[in-house]
Short mmCIF file of C-alpha atoms and ligand atoms in Angstrom, two decimals:
data_model
loop_
_atom_site.label_atom_id
_atom_site.label_comp_id
_atom_site.label_asym_id
_atom_site.label_seq_id
_atom_site.Cartn_x
_atom_site.Cartn_y
_atom_site.Cartn_z
CA MET A 8 95.08 129.73 81.72
CA LEU A 9 94.31 129.41 85.39
CA ASN A 10 95.57 132.94 85.95
CA ALA A 11 93.47 134.24 83.06
CA LEU A 12 90.39 132.51 84.45
CA SER A 13 91.05 133.87 87.90
CA ARG A 14 91.39 137.40 86.54
CA LEU A 15 88.15 136.92 84.63
CA PHE A 16 86.38 136.18 87.90
CA GLY A 17 88.11 139.02 89.68
CA LYS A 18 90.31 136.94 91.93
CA ALA A 19 94.02 136.47 91.38
CA ALA A 20 95.33 132.94 91.78
CA PRO A 21 97.38 132.87 94.99
CA ALA A 22 101.10 133.08 94.42
CA LEU A 23 102.86 129.81 95.22
CA PRO A 24 105.71 129.93 97.72
CA ASP A 25 109.17 129.75 96.23
CA VAL A 26 111.00 126.76 97.68
CA GLY A 27 114.57 125.90 96.80
CA ALA A 28 116.28 122.51 96.83
CA ALA A 29 117.99 123.17 100.16
CA GLN A 30 114.69 124.00 101.88
CA TRP A 31 112.97 120.90 100.50
CA ALA A 32 115.87 118.75 101.70
CA ARG A 33 115.91 120.37 105.14
CA VAL A 34 112.17 120.02 105.74
CA GLU A 35 111.79 116.54 104.26
CA ALA A 36 114.71 115.28 106.35
CA GLY A 37 112.36 115.70 109.32
CA LEU A 38 109.65 113.62 107.63
CA PRO A 39 111.33 110.23 107.02
CA PHE A 40 107.99 108.44 106.67
CA LEU A 41 107.59 110.11 103.25
CA ASP A 42 110.32 107.81 101.92
CA TYR A 43 107.83 105.21 100.66
CA LEU A 44 106.71 107.63 97.95
CA ALA A 45 108.02 107.03 94.44
CA ALA A 46 109.82 109.98 92.83
CA ASP A 47 106.80 111.11 90.79
CA ASP A 48 104.50 110.85 93.82
CA ARG A 49 106.98 112.89 95.84
CA ALA A 50 106.92 115.56 93.13
CA ARG A 51 103.10 115.60 93.15
CA LEU A 52 103.09 115.90 96.95
CA ARG A 53 105.46 118.86 96.79
CA ALA A 54 103.30 120.64 94.21
CA MET A 55 100.16 119.97 96.23
CA ALA A 56 101.78 121.26 99.43
CA LEU A 57 102.68 124.57 97.72
CA GLU A 58 99.11 124.91 96.47
CA PHE A 59 97.75 124.12 99.93
CA ILE A 60 100.01 126.69 101.61
CA ALA A 61 98.96 129.35 99.08
CA ARG A 62 95.23 128.64 99.35
CA LYS A 63 94.84 128.50 103.12
CA GLU A 64 95.06 131.41 105.56
CA TRP A 65 97.80 130.91 108.11
CA HIS A 66 97.90 132.32 111.62
CA GLY A 67 100.50 131.95 114.31
CA ALA A 68 99.02 132.03 117.82
CA ARG A 69 100.65 133.04 121.09
CA GLY A 70 103.54 134.81 119.40
CA ILE A 71 104.87 131.94 117.28
CA ARG A 72 106.54 133.16 114.11
CA LEU A 73 105.32 131.07 111.19
CA THR A 74 108.46 130.42 109.18
CA PRO A 75 108.40 129.04 105.62
CA ASP A 76 109.87 125.79 107.01
CA ILE A 77 106.98 125.36 109.45
CA GLN A 78 104.41 125.98 106.73
CA LEU A 79 106.14 123.60 104.37
CA CYS A 80 106.43 120.89 107.00
CA ILE A 81 102.72 121.16 107.85
CA GLY A 82 101.72 121.45 104.18
CA LEU A 83 103.55 118.25 103.19
CA GLN A 84 101.97 116.27 106.02
CA ALA A 85 98.50 117.73 105.46
CA CYS A 86 98.60 116.81 101.77
CA LEU A 87 99.94 113.27 102.23
CA PRO A 88 96.49 111.77 103.02
CA VAL A 89 94.87 113.51 100.03
CA LEU A 90 97.67 112.90 97.54
CA ASN A 91 95.36 110.63 95.52
CA LEU A 92 92.07 112.21 96.63
CA GLY A 93 92.76 115.79 95.56
CA LEU A 94 93.11 119.08 97.41
CA ASP A 95 89.38 119.68 96.96
CA SER A 96 88.94 117.28 99.91
CA TYR A 97 89.94 120.24 102.09
CA ARG A 98 87.21 122.52 100.72
CA GLY A 99 84.81 124.54 102.83
CA TRP A 100 87.24 126.04 105.34
CA VAL A 101 90.29 128.29 105.14
CA GLY A 102 92.31 128.62 108.33
CA VAL A 103 95.34 126.86 109.76
CA ILE A 104 96.27 128.13 113.22
CA VAL A 105 99.61 127.09 114.68
CA TYR A 106 100.46 127.18 118.39
CA PRO A 107 103.89 126.90 120.00
CA GLY A 108 103.49 123.51 121.71
CA ASP A 109 100.34 122.18 123.41
CA PHE A 110 97.51 124.62 123.94
CA VAL A 111 94.42 124.84 126.08
CA ILE A 112 90.82 124.94 124.88
CA PRO A 113 88.16 126.00 127.38
CA ARG A 114 85.27 123.47 127.34
CA ARG A 115 81.72 123.48 128.67
CA LEU A 116 80.00 120.15 129.07
CA MET A 117 76.63 119.38 130.61
CA SER A 118 76.42 116.13 132.55
CA GLU A 119 73.29 113.97 132.59
CA ASP A 120 72.06 115.60 135.79
CA GLY A 121 72.09 119.00 134.05
CA VAL A 122 75.18 120.35 135.79
CA VAL A 123 77.46 122.40 133.54
CA HIS A 124 81.15 121.62 133.91
CA GLU A 125 83.75 124.09 132.70
CA PHE A 126 87.34 122.99 132.33
CA ASP A 127 90.49 123.59 130.33
CA ASP A 128 91.42 120.85 127.90
CA GLN A 129 95.10 120.60 126.97
CA VAL A 130 95.41 119.44 123.37
CA ALA A 131 97.96 119.15 120.57
CA GLY A 132 95.45 119.77 117.81
CA GLU A 133 91.82 120.27 116.99
CA ALA A 134 89.73 120.44 113.81
CA TRP A 135 86.49 122.43 113.80
CA GLU A 136 83.63 121.59 111.46
CA GLY A 137 83.58 124.26 108.76
CA GLY A 138 86.30 126.08 110.68
CA PRO A 139 90.05 126.09 111.08
CA VAL A 140 92.52 123.37 111.92
CA LEU A 141 94.48 124.13 115.11
CA LEU A 142 97.91 122.55 115.44
CA SER A 143 100.74 122.46 117.94
CA TRP A 144 104.19 123.04 116.61
CA PHE A 145 107.16 121.47 118.38
CA ASP A 146 110.65 122.59 117.41
CA HIS A 147 112.10 119.13 117.77
CA PRO A 148 109.49 116.65 116.61
CA GLU A 149 110.44 113.06 117.29
CA ASP A 150 111.17 110.76 114.42
CA ALA A 151 108.40 108.70 112.86
CA ASP A 152 106.91 107.07 115.94
CA GLY A 153 103.45 106.37 114.59
CA MET A 154 102.03 109.59 116.09
CA ASN A 155 101.38 112.59 113.90
CA VAL A 156 99.15 115.45 114.99
CA VAL A 157 98.93 116.95 111.49
CA ILE A 158 97.71 113.76 109.82
CA HIS A 159 95.37 113.21 112.79
CA GLU A 160 93.61 116.56 112.47
CA PHE A 161 93.38 116.39 108.69
CA ALA A 162 91.88 112.89 108.91
CA HIS A 163 89.16 114.49 111.06
CA LYS A 164 88.61 117.03 108.26
CA LEU A 165 88.04 114.16 105.80
CA ASP A 166 85.68 112.48 108.29
CA MET A 167 83.73 115.79 108.52
CA LEU A 168 83.05 115.86 104.77
CA ASN A 169 79.85 113.90 105.45
CA GLY A 170 78.86 115.51 108.74
CA VAL A 171 79.74 115.08 112.39
CA PRO A 172 82.97 113.05 112.71
CA ASP A 173 82.06 109.43 113.42
CA GLY A 174 84.93 107.41 111.95
CA LEU A 175 83.12 106.95 108.63
CA PRO A 176 84.36 109.41 105.98
CA PRO A 177 82.63 109.47 102.58
CA LEU A 178 83.75 106.22 100.93
CA HIS A 179 84.54 105.80 97.24
CA GLU A 180 81.99 104.09 95.01
CA SER A 181 84.25 101.07 94.75
CA MET A 182 84.16 100.63 98.54
CA SER A 183 81.54 99.02 100.75
CA ARG A 184 80.17 100.48 103.98
CA GLN A 185 79.65 96.95 105.23
CA ALA A 186 83.30 96.06 104.64
CA TRP A 187 84.37 99.28 106.40
CA HIS A 188 82.12 98.49 109.34
CA ASP A 189 83.30 94.84 109.45
CA ALA A 190 86.91 96.03 109.62
CA PHE A 191 86.61 98.96 112.03
CA GLU A 192 84.01 97.84 114.55
CA PRO A 193 85.76 94.71 115.86
CA ALA A 194 89.14 96.46 115.74
CA TYR A 195 87.80 99.38 117.81
CA ALA A 196 86.13 97.01 120.30
CA ASP A 197 89.33 94.98 120.62
CA PHE A 198 91.47 98.10 121.06
CA CYS A 199 89.15 99.55 123.74
CA ALA A 200 89.27 96.24 125.63
CA ARG A 201 93.08 96.22 125.52
CA VAL A 202 93.26 99.80 126.80
CA ASP A 203 90.71 99.00 129.54
CA ASP A 204 92.89 96.04 130.56
CA GLY A 205 95.77 98.43 131.11
CA GLU A 206 97.84 97.14 128.20
CA GLN A 207 100.60 99.51 127.11
CA THR A 208 99.45 99.64 123.49
CA TRP A 209 101.87 100.75 120.82
CA ILE A 210 99.00 102.55 119.07
CA ASP A 211 98.07 105.74 120.96
CA PRO A 212 95.43 104.78 123.59
CA TYR A 213 93.62 108.02 122.75
CA ALA A 214 92.17 106.01 119.84
CA ALA A 215 89.87 104.34 122.38
CA GLU A 216 88.07 107.65 123.11
CA HIS A 217 85.63 107.46 120.18
CA PRO A 218 85.32 105.76 116.75
CA ALA A 219 86.24 109.13 115.15
CA GLU A 220 89.48 109.17 117.17
CA PHE A 221 90.16 105.56 116.24
CA PHE A 222 89.91 106.49 112.55
CA ALA A 223 92.17 109.55 113.00
CA VAL A 224 94.78 107.65 115.03
CA ALA A 225 94.65 104.67 112.63
CA SER A 226 95.31 107.14 109.80
CA GLU A 227 98.40 108.47 111.61
CA VAL A 228 99.74 104.94 112.05
CA PHE A 229 98.80 104.00 108.47
CA PHE A 230 101.14 106.67 107.12
CA GLU A 231 103.85 106.72 109.81
CA ALA A 232 104.15 103.08 110.85
CA PRO A 233 102.14 101.08 108.30
CA ASP A 234 103.77 97.76 109.23
CA LEU A 235 102.46 98.14 112.76
CA LEU A 236 98.87 98.86 111.74
CA HIS A 237 98.98 96.01 109.23
CA ALA A 238 100.25 93.60 111.89
CA GLU A 239 97.66 94.63 114.51
CA TYR A 240 94.57 95.32 112.41
CA PRO A 241 95.08 94.12 108.83
CA ALA A 242 91.43 94.64 107.81
CA VAL A 243 91.62 98.28 108.95
CA TYR A 244 94.84 98.69 106.98
CA GLU A 245 93.11 97.29 103.89
CA GLN A 246 90.17 99.69 104.20
CA LEU A 247 92.47 102.70 104.71
CA LYS A 248 94.51 101.58 101.71
CA ARG A 249 91.34 101.69 99.62
CA PHE A 250 90.16 104.97 101.12
CA TYR A 251 93.44 106.87 100.79
CA ARG A 252 94.29 105.07 97.52
CA GLN A 253 97.80 104.54 98.81
CA ASP A 254 99.79 101.61 100.10
CA PRO A 255 102.57 102.91 102.41
CA LEU A 256 103.60 99.32 103.17
CA ARG A 257 104.44 98.67 99.56
ZN1 ZN B 302 91.19 113.75 117.34
#
């Protein structure tokens, strides 16, 4: 039916990648934080990842060869946050660009006195409004340590669904902006104060850069180390549980 409809509108449905049991097992072995998913959720995530890989345009930068394992690994992680929101959440842009390791983005910033500063920013990922997601690929990613560049960048994409990323993605009707604000604002203020005090926080101190970064980092921790986020900022955990419609702590 979908194929017939696509032909009717002159565009063939993209062919889904063919993934065998051994490849699923190999790739998912590197993503132990997926273990909280029930069998049927795991099956839905797999199907969504294949759809995501087929629908997006993939580019390897700086000579990296994009293997099916790399695409599958990124696809599974990208789809985890939208498992119960739908792939349509990633509408409006097409590209995924993968770099071998960290990469450098040239920046231009004007300071308050009007002086333009140009510098190279070394990053592990970046999401552009209406544009591609840029990701670093490391051959030996560490185990679930609460940090996840893929989930981070795709959380930014969700935040951008209602404009400039500000840490407030479009909430569901059943949610309250006030409750979101009451959870995130004091948590962000507390976290910034702890980082300013020089505390070695378990949550990535990069979260103190901006409320949008706090949301993206909190989303990483929500999926990779939910017990930690729940222990440190339970109200934030509760809001993310409602937003993502998932409960990784379950
Ligand atoms: Zn970020």
